[in-house]
Amino acid sequence: MIKYEKGVSAFKSIESDPAILDEIAALKEELKDDLVILGHHYQRNDVIRFADVTGDSLILSQKAVEMKKKHIVFCGVYFMAECADILSDDDQKVYIPDMRAGCAMANMANIKDVEMIWEHLTSGTKEKIIPVTYINSSADIKYFVGKNDGIICTSSNASRIFDWAMERGSKILFLPDQFLGINTAISKGIPESAIFTLDRLPDEKAIEVSQVFLWNGYCSVHKRFTLDDVTKRRNEYPGIKIVVHGECTADVVKASDAFGSTSTIIKMITESEKGSAWAVGTEQHLVQRLTDRFPDKTIVPLAESGFQCVTMSMITPEKLLNTLKEIKEDITEHEVRVATEIKHYAKTALIRMLAL
Ligand code: SF4
């Protein structure tokens, strides 16, 4: 029988001043008829405990719209709050407790560079190129794909969205995560020789032979997992299953047993047998919560430390409290508003995805 050590993770979520937590609870109760708080899986424990709904970015936005509450507080990163605003009704307002909490990956694709590359690609071929953006992108990029007959994908549906795009064109421009792009393309059987990473401009020949063009972005958390981490965990825990997020590098994904979105990872572990053992390659707050939630399974992080999303962690109880106080006083300092013209095409791209 394999013997597993417990308590491998050295990571513990920070706990805040109890007085602040009490104040949030009281204010949340007072505002409850008009308020929904959303918490992304990567939020720290003392923030996510106040979330009415937890999940990944798209599910959170959809739930918030369905719940019809006037004030939506998004404990996540900026593009997620933009996404909620794009989908929400006109009488709903979306807030983020720290306006600087952006996603490093989303910030790697700016609209001017994307339009310049698009012009280069489309003028270099007569074939139809379909732009696809991962939901982890700014509202501008969502607008761009919506306007150019493209679509949005999540890490759960990227494979299906590739099929959709290939039915409408013969090439894909995938933004902004090169690793979700390459992992999905490889899983669809697209040869690596037909995948071009846009760390330089492709020449005419490269445009002709490539089927998928990948923006050169990445997640600063998931990119850090290495093949050595996989090997180390397999040696330490013979028989362990390794599941990683689709934003990890292609080497790590290939060496793992499974890859997918945060929801896929949670589902896989939830449905696994008692006594099973997992090494999980994703943000450490989520891994720690899984470890705590399933004491009858061995769940360890794929690597020891430093796998925290710095910008997700910018949302603190103090800032959440401040936002709730602003809502009560009708102050809109932390309201996220996407311009109407951007919203229109961004929503078009989102609706194309939701219709599938
Ligand atoms: S974990 Fe990565 S993709 Fe997710 S918000 Fe942080 S930087 Fe962005």
PDB file of C-alpha atoms in Angstrom, residues 213-355:
ATOM      1  CA  PHE A 213      -1.376  31.918 -34.435  1.00  0.00           C
ATOM      2  CA  LEU A 214      -0.840  32.275 -30.703  1.00  0.00           C
ATOM      3  CA  TRP A 215      -0.536  35.598 -28.941  1.00  0.00           C
ATOM      4  CA  ASN A 216       2.580  35.597 -26.799  1.00  0.00           C
ATOM      5  CA  GLY A 217       0.812  36.008 -23.427  1.00  0.00           C
ATOM      6  CA  TYR A 218       0.857  33.734 -20.421  1.00  0.00           C
ATOM      7  CA  CYS A 219      -0.319  33.427 -16.844  1.00  0.00           C
ATOM      8  CA  SER A 220       2.473  34.407 -14.485  1.00  0.00           C
ATOM      9  CA  VAL A 221       1.251  31.822 -11.946  1.00  0.00           C
ATOM     10  CA  HIS A 222       0.668  28.745 -14.123  1.00  0.00           C
ATOM     11  CA  LYS A 223       3.700  29.259 -16.357  1.00  0.00           C
ATOM     12  CA  ARG A 224       5.954  28.671 -13.363  1.00  0.00           C
ATOM     13  CA  PHE A 225       5.133  24.974 -12.937  1.00  0.00           C
ATOM     14  CA  THR A 226       7.879  22.862 -14.494  1.00  0.00           C
ATOM     15  CA  LEU A 227       8.514  19.358 -15.719  1.00  0.00           C
ATOM     16  CA  ASP A 228      10.808  18.899 -12.692  1.00  0.00           C
ATOM     17  CA  ASP A 229       7.841  19.618 -10.387  1.00  0.00           C
ATOM     18  CA  VAL A 230       5.899  16.808 -12.087  1.00  0.00           C
ATOM     19  CA  THR A 231       8.812  14.373 -11.837  1.00  0.00           C
ATOM     20  CA  LYS A 232       9.453  15.276  -8.210  1.00  0.00           C
ATOM     21  CA  ARG A 233       5.837  14.659  -7.178  1.00  0.00           C
ATOM     22  CA  ARG A 234       5.711  11.337  -9.054  1.00  0.00           C
ATOM     23  CA  ASN A 235       8.871  10.205  -7.257  1.00  0.00           C
ATOM     24  CA  GLU A 236       7.642  11.358  -3.863  1.00  0.00           C
ATOM     25  CA  TYR A 237       4.180   9.826  -4.218  1.00  0.00           C
ATOM     26  CA  PRO A 238       4.209   6.770  -6.472  1.00  0.00           C
ATOM     27  CA  GLY A 239       0.805   6.387  -8.135  1.00  0.00           C
ATOM     28  CA  ILE A 240      -0.264   9.998  -7.587  1.00  0.00           C
ATOM     29  CA  LYS A 241      -2.496  11.600 -10.239  1.00  0.00           C
ATOM     30  CA  ILE A 242      -1.382  14.955 -11.558  1.00  0.00           C
ATOM     31  CA  VAL A 243      -3.967  17.469 -12.732  1.00  0.00           C
ATOM     32  CA  VAL A 244      -3.006  20.928 -13.950  1.00  0.00           C
ATOM     33  CA  HIS A 245      -4.677  24.030 -15.310  1.00  0.00           C
ATOM     34  CA  GLY A 246      -4.748  24.481 -19.092  1.00  0.00           C
ATOM     35  CA  GLU A 247      -2.689  27.667 -18.687  1.00  0.00           C
ATOM     36  CA  CYS A 248       0.378  25.572 -17.749  1.00  0.00           C
ATOM     37  CA  THR A 249       3.090  25.021 -20.354  1.00  0.00           C
ATOM     38  CA  ALA A 250       2.665  22.304 -22.986  1.00  0.00           C
ATOM     39  CA  ASP A 251       5.506  20.237 -21.404  1.00  0.00           C
ATOM     40  CA  VAL A 252       3.796  20.210 -18.023  1.00  0.00           C
ATOM     41  CA  VAL A 253       0.389  19.428 -19.539  1.00  0.00           C
ATOM     42  CA  LYS A 254       1.822  16.542 -21.583  1.00  0.00           C
ATOM     43  CA  ALA A 255       3.516  15.062 -18.504  1.00  0.00           C
ATOM     44  CA  SER A 256       0.337  15.322 -16.371  1.00  0.00           C
ATOM     45  CA  ASP A 257      -2.604  12.917 -16.195  1.00  0.00           C
ATOM     46  CA  ALA A 258      -5.207  15.549 -16.954  1.00  0.00           C
ATOM     47  CA  PHE A 259      -5.623  19.256 -17.601  1.00  0.00           C
ATOM     48  CA  GLY A 260      -8.552  21.631 -17.591  1.00  0.00           C
ATOM     49  CA  SER A 261     -10.245  24.634 -16.018  1.00  0.00           C
ATOM     50  CA  THR A 262     -10.576  25.259 -12.283  1.00  0.00           C
ATOM     51  CA  SER A 263     -14.093  23.785 -12.469  1.00  0.00           C
ATOM     52  CA  THR A 264     -12.748  20.653 -14.182  1.00  0.00           C
ATOM     53  CA  ILE A 265     -10.057  20.260 -11.517  1.00  0.00           C
ATOM     54  CA  ILE A 266     -12.590  20.657  -8.691  1.00  0.00           C
ATOM     55  CA  LYS A 267     -15.024  18.204 -10.305  1.00  0.00           C
ATOM     56  CA  MET A 268     -12.332  15.617 -10.942  1.00  0.00           C
ATOM     57  CA  ILE A 269     -11.121  15.679  -7.346  1.00  0.00           C
ATOM     58  CA  THR A 270     -14.637  15.822  -5.878  1.00  0.00           C
ATOM     59  CA  GLU A 271     -15.664  12.732  -7.849  1.00  0.00           C
ATOM     60  CA  SER A 272     -12.469  10.768  -7.180  1.00  0.00           C
ATOM     61  CA  GLU A 273     -12.383   7.807  -4.792  1.00  0.00           C
ATOM     62  CA  LYS A 274     -11.652   8.125  -1.076  1.00  0.00           C
ATOM     63  CA  GLY A 275      -7.949   7.630  -0.471  1.00  0.00           C
ATOM     64  CA  SER A 276      -6.948   8.838  -3.921  1.00  0.00           C
ATOM     65  CA  ALA A 277      -3.929  11.115  -4.213  1.00  0.00           C
ATOM     66  CA  TRP A 278      -3.598  14.255  -6.328  1.00  0.00           C
ATOM     67  CA  ALA A 279      -0.938  16.812  -7.104  1.00  0.00           C
ATOM     68  CA  VAL A 280      -2.654  19.957  -8.351  1.00  0.00           C
ATOM     69  CA  GLY A 281      -1.031  22.572 -10.567  1.00  0.00           C
ATOM     70  CA  THR A 282      -3.010  25.740 -10.034  1.00  0.00           C
ATOM     71  CA  GLU A 283      -3.240  28.803  -7.785  1.00  0.00           C
ATOM     72  CA  GLN A 284      -2.439  27.953  -4.191  1.00  0.00           C
ATOM     73  CA  HIS A 285      -5.584  29.316  -2.490  1.00  0.00           C
ATOM     74  CA  LEU A 286      -7.697  26.861  -4.468  1.00  0.00           C
ATOM     75  CA  VAL A 287      -5.320  23.952  -3.791  1.00  0.00           C
ATOM     76  CA  GLN A 288      -5.344  24.714  -0.076  1.00  0.00           C
ATOM     77  CA  ARG A 289      -9.151  24.792  -0.027  1.00  0.00           C
ATOM     78  CA  LEU A 290      -9.293  21.430  -1.801  1.00  0.00           C
ATOM     79  CA  THR A 291      -6.821  19.993   0.728  1.00  0.00           C
ATOM     80  CA  ASP A 292      -8.998  21.240   3.600  1.00  0.00           C
ATOM     81  CA  ARG A 293     -12.263  20.117   1.981  1.00  0.00           C
ATOM     82  CA  PHE A 294     -11.215  16.534   1.314  1.00  0.00           C
ATOM     83  CA  PRO A 295      -9.344  15.216   4.373  1.00  0.00           C
ATOM     84  CA  ASP A 296     -10.043  11.671   3.130  1.00  0.00           C
ATOM     85  CA  LYS A 297      -7.871  12.285   0.029  1.00  0.00           C
ATOM     86  CA  THR A 298      -4.262  13.323  -0.305  1.00  0.00           C
ATOM     87  CA  ILE A 299      -4.149  16.619  -2.148  1.00  0.00           C
ATOM     88  CA  VAL A 300      -0.830  18.386  -2.514  1.00  0.00           C
ATOM     89  CA  PRO A 301       0.240  21.363  -4.588  1.00  0.00           C
ATOM     90  CA  LEU A 302       2.293  20.459  -7.644  1.00  0.00           C
ATOM     91  CA  ALA A 303       5.062  22.693  -6.293  1.00  0.00           C
ATOM     92  CA  GLU A 304       5.671  24.078  -2.850  1.00  0.00           C
ATOM     93  CA  SER A 305       5.285  27.825  -2.776  1.00  0.00           C
ATOM     94  CA  GLY A 306       5.032  31.072  -4.689  1.00  0.00           C
ATOM     95  CA  PHE A 307       1.986  30.029  -6.723  1.00  0.00           C
ATOM     96  CA  GLN A 308      -0.206  32.832  -5.567  1.00  0.00           C
ATOM     97  CA  CYS A 309      -1.883  35.240  -7.981  1.00  0.00           C
ATOM     98  CA  VAL A 310      -0.583  38.553  -6.703  1.00  0.00           C
ATOM     99  CA  THR A 311      -3.330  40.663  -8.220  1.00  0.00           C
ATOM    100  CA  MET A 312      -6.163  38.385  -7.025  1.00  0.00           C
ATOM    101  CA  SER A 313      -4.672  38.816  -3.552  1.00  0.00           C
ATOM    102  CA  MET A 314      -4.978  42.593  -3.832  1.00  0.00           C
ATOM    103  CA  ILE A 315      -8.621  42.139  -2.838  1.00  0.00           C
ATOM    104  CA  THR A 316      -8.541  42.270   0.960  1.00  0.00           C
ATOM    105  CA  PRO A 317     -11.307  42.349   3.583  1.00  0.00           C
ATOM    106  CA  GLU A 318     -10.429  46.008   4.263  1.00  0.00           C
ATOM    107  CA  LYS A 319     -11.033  46.911   0.604  1.00  0.00           C
ATOM    108  CA  LEU A 320     -14.214  44.833   0.453  1.00  0.00           C
ATOM    109  CA  LEU A 321     -15.506  46.678   3.517  1.00  0.00           C
ATOM    110  CA  ASN A 322     -14.625  50.012   1.948  1.00  0.00           C
ATOM    111  CA  THR A 323     -16.556  49.108  -1.225  1.00  0.00           C
ATOM    112  CA  LEU A 324     -19.625  48.086   0.768  1.00  0.00           C
ATOM    113  CA  LYS A 325     -19.501  51.377   2.655  1.00  0.00           C
ATOM    114  CA  GLU A 326     -19.303  53.240  -0.665  1.00  0.00           C
ATOM    115  CA  ILE A 327     -22.340  51.359  -1.981  1.00  0.00           C
ATOM    116  CA  LYS A 328     -24.283  52.328   1.127  1.00  0.00           C
ATOM    117  CA  GLU A 329     -23.312  55.965   0.620  1.00  0.00           C
ATOM    118  CA  ASP A 330     -23.948  55.858  -3.129  1.00  0.00           C
ATOM    119  CA  ILE A 331     -20.298  56.495  -4.008  1.00  0.00           C
ATOM    120  CA  THR A 332     -19.170  54.951  -7.295  1.00  0.00           C
ATOM    121  CA  GLU A 333     -15.382  55.138  -6.951  1.00  0.00           C
ATOM    122  CA  HIS A 334     -14.965  51.381  -7.468  1.00  0.00           C
ATOM    123  CA  GLU A 335     -17.613  50.953 -10.128  1.00  0.00           C
ATOM    124  CA  VAL A 336     -16.430  49.269 -13.352  1.00  0.00           C
ATOM    125  CA  ARG A 337     -18.088  50.614 -16.493  1.00  0.00           C
ATOM    126  CA  VAL A 338     -17.377  49.391 -19.990  1.00  0.00           C
ATOM    127  CA  ALA A 339     -18.054  51.982 -22.737  1.00  0.00           C
ATOM    128  CA  THR A 340     -21.278  51.330 -24.664  1.00  0.00           C
ATOM    129  CA  GLU A 341     -19.662  50.823 -28.104  1.00  0.00           C
ATOM    130  CA  ILE A 342     -17.098  48.378 -26.650  1.00  0.00           C
ATOM    131  CA  LYS A 343     -19.862  46.578 -24.779  1.00  0.00           C
ATOM    132  CA  HIS A 344     -21.909  45.949 -27.904  1.00  0.00           C
ATOM    133  CA  TYR A 345     -19.345  43.855 -29.825  1.00  0.00           C
ATOM    134  CA  ALA A 346     -17.853  42.312 -26.668  1.00  0.00           C
ATOM    135  CA  LYS A 347     -21.335  41.076 -25.784  1.00  0.00           C
ATOM    136  CA  THR A 348     -21.800  39.765 -29.326  1.00  0.00           C
ATOM    137  CA  ALA A 349     -18.661  37.626 -28.893  1.00  0.00           C
ATOM    138  CA  LEU A 350     -19.793  36.405 -25.471  1.00  0.00           C
ATOM    139  CA  ILE A 351     -23.270  35.547 -26.720  1.00  0.00           C
ATOM    140  CA  ARG A 352     -21.786  33.559 -29.634  1.00  0.00           C
ATOM    141  CA  MET A 353     -19.971  31.456 -27.064  1.00  0.00           C
ATOM    142  CA  LEU A 354     -22.979  31.083 -24.746  1.00  0.00           C
ATOM    143  CA  ALA A 355     -25.170  30.020 -27.668  1.00  0.00           C
TER     144      ALA A 355
END
